[in-house]
Tab-separated table of C-alpha atoms in Angstrom:
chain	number	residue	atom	x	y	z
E	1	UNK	CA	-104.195	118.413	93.077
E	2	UNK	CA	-104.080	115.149	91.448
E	3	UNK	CA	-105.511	112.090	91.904
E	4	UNK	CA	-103.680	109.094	92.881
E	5	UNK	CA	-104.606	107.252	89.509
E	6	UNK	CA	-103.664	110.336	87.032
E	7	UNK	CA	-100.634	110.473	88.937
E	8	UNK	CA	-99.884	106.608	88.270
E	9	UNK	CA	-100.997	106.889	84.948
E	10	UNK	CA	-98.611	110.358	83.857
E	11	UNK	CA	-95.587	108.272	86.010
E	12	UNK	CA	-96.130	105.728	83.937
E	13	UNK	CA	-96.089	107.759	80.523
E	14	UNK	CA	-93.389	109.818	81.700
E	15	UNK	CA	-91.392	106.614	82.437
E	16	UNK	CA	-91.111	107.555	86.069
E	17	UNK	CA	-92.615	103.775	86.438
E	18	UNK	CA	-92.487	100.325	84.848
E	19	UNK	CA	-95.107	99.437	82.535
E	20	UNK	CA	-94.908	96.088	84.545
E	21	UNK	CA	-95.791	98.048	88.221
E	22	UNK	CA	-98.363	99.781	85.824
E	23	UNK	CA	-100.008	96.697	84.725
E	24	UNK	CA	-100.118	94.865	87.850
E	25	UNK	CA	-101.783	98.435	89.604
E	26	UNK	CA	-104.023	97.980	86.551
E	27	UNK	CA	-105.026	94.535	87.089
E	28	UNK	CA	-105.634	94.652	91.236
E	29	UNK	CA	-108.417	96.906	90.367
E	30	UNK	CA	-111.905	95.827	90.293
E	31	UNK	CA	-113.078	95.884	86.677
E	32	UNK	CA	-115.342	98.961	87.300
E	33	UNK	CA	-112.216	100.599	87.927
E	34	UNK	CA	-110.125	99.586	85.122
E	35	UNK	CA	-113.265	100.880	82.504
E	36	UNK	CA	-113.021	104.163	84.367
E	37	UNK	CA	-109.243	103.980	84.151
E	38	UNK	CA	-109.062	103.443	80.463
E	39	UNK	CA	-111.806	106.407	79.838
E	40	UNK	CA	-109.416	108.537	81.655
E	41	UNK	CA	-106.549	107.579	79.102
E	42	UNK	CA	-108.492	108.017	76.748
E	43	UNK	CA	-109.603	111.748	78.107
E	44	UNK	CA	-105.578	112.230	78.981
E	45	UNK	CA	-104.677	111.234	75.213
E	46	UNK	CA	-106.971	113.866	73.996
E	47	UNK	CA	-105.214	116.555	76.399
E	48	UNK	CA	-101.902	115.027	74.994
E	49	UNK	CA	-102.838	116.273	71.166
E	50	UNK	CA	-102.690	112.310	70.552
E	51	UNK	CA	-102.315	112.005	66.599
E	52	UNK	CA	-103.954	109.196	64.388
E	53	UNK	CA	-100.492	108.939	63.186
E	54	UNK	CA	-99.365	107.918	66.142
E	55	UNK	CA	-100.949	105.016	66.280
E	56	UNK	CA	-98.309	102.571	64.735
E	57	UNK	CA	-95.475	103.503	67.479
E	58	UNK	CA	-98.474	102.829	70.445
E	59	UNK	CA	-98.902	99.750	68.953
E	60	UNK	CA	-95.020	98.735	68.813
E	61	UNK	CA	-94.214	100.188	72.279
E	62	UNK	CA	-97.645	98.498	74.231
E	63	UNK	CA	-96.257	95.046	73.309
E	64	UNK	CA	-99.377	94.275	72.026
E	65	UNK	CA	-100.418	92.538	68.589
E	66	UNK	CA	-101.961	94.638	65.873
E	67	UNK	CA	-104.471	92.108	65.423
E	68	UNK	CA	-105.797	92.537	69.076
E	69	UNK	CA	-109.189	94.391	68.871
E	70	UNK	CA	-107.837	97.460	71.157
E	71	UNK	CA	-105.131	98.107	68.372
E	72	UNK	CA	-107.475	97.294	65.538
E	73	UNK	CA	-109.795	99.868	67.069
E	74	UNK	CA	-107.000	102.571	67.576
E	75	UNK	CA	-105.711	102.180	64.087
E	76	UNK	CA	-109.825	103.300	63.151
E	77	UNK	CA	-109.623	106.200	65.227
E	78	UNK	CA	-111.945	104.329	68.241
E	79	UNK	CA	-111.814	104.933	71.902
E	80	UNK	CA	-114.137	103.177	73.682
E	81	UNK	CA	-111.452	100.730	75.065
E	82	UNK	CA	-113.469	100.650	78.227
E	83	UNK	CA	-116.565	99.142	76.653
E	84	UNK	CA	-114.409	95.932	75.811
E	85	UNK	CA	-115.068	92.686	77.386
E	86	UNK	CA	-112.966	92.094	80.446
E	87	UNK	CA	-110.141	89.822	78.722
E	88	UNK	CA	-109.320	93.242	76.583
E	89	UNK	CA	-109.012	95.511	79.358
E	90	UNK	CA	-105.616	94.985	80.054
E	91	UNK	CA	-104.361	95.656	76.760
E	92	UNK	CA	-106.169	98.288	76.018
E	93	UNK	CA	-104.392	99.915	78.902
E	94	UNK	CA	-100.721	99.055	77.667
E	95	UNK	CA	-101.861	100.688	74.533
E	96	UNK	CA	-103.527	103.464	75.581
E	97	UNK	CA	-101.035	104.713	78.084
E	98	UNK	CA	-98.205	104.417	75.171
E	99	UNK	CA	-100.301	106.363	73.042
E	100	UNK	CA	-100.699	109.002	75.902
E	101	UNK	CA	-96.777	108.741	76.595
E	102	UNK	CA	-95.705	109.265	72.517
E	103	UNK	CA	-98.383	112.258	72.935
E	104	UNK	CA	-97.295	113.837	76.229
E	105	UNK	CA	-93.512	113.710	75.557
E	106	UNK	CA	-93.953	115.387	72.316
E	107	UNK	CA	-95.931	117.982	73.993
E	108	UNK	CA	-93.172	118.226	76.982
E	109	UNK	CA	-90.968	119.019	73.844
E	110	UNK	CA	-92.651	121.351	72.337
E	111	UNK	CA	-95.020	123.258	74.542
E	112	UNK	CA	-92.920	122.793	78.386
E	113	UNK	CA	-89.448	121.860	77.320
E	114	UNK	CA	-88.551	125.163	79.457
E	115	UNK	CA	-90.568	124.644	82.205
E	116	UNK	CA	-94.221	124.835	83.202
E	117	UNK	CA	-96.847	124.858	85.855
E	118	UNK	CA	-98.340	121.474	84.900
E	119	UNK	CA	-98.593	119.581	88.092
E	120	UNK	CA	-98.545	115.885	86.049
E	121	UNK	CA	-94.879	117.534	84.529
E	122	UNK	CA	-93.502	118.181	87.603
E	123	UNK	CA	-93.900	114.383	89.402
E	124	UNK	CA	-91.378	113.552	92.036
E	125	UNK	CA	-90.032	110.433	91.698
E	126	UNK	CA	-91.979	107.574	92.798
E	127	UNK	CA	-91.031	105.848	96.071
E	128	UNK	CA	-89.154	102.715	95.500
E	129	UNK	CA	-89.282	99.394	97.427
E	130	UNK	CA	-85.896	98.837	99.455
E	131	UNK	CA	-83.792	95.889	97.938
């Protein structure tokens, strides 16, 4: 059984969502919520068999600056996104769910390309909003 955030969070690694949906989730949650968010990224990433040299491609796919601190931290190996002030919050998510979506899809490839039990590979697809 998983919990409505890991199953936003592997949607949106699995590109089952927009990062846009993603981030405005992320941002209508109180701030206590997005630090607990992040750590779970961060705990998901580790799952994932996230790589150091993965790092450049999260940066390039997040949309965020290398010079941000949440990139600058990632390139040193550093997760404690979630201990950033508020303003960083938000991009620490973009990067840390592209770093858990580079990690996951490799391990789709390699470990469940033929199927598997994992409930977070076997999403259905979100509901959409009628047009």
């Amino acid at each position: 059984m998983l919990y409505a955030h890991e199953v936003i969070l592997n949607e949106l690694a699995q590109g089952l969502r927009p990062m846009d949906e993603g981030v405005e989730w992320f941002e209508g949650l109180s701030e206590g919520d997005q630090r607990e968010v992040l750590h779970a990224l961060v705990l998901f990433c580790g799952q994932a068999s996230a790589r150091e040299e993965d790092v450049p491609e999260s940066i390039a796919c997040s949309g965020i600056r290398p010079t941000h601190t949440p990139a600058v931290m990632l390139t040193k190996w550093r997760f404690r996104m979630e201990a950033l002030p508020a303003y960083e919050l938000t991009k620490s998510f973009r990067l840390l769910v592209a770093l858990f979506s580079i990690a996951d899809t490799r391990r789709r490839m390699l470990h469940c390309a033929d199927g598997c039990g994992h409930a977070w590979h076997n999403l259905p697809d979100p509901p959409r909003a009628a047009t």
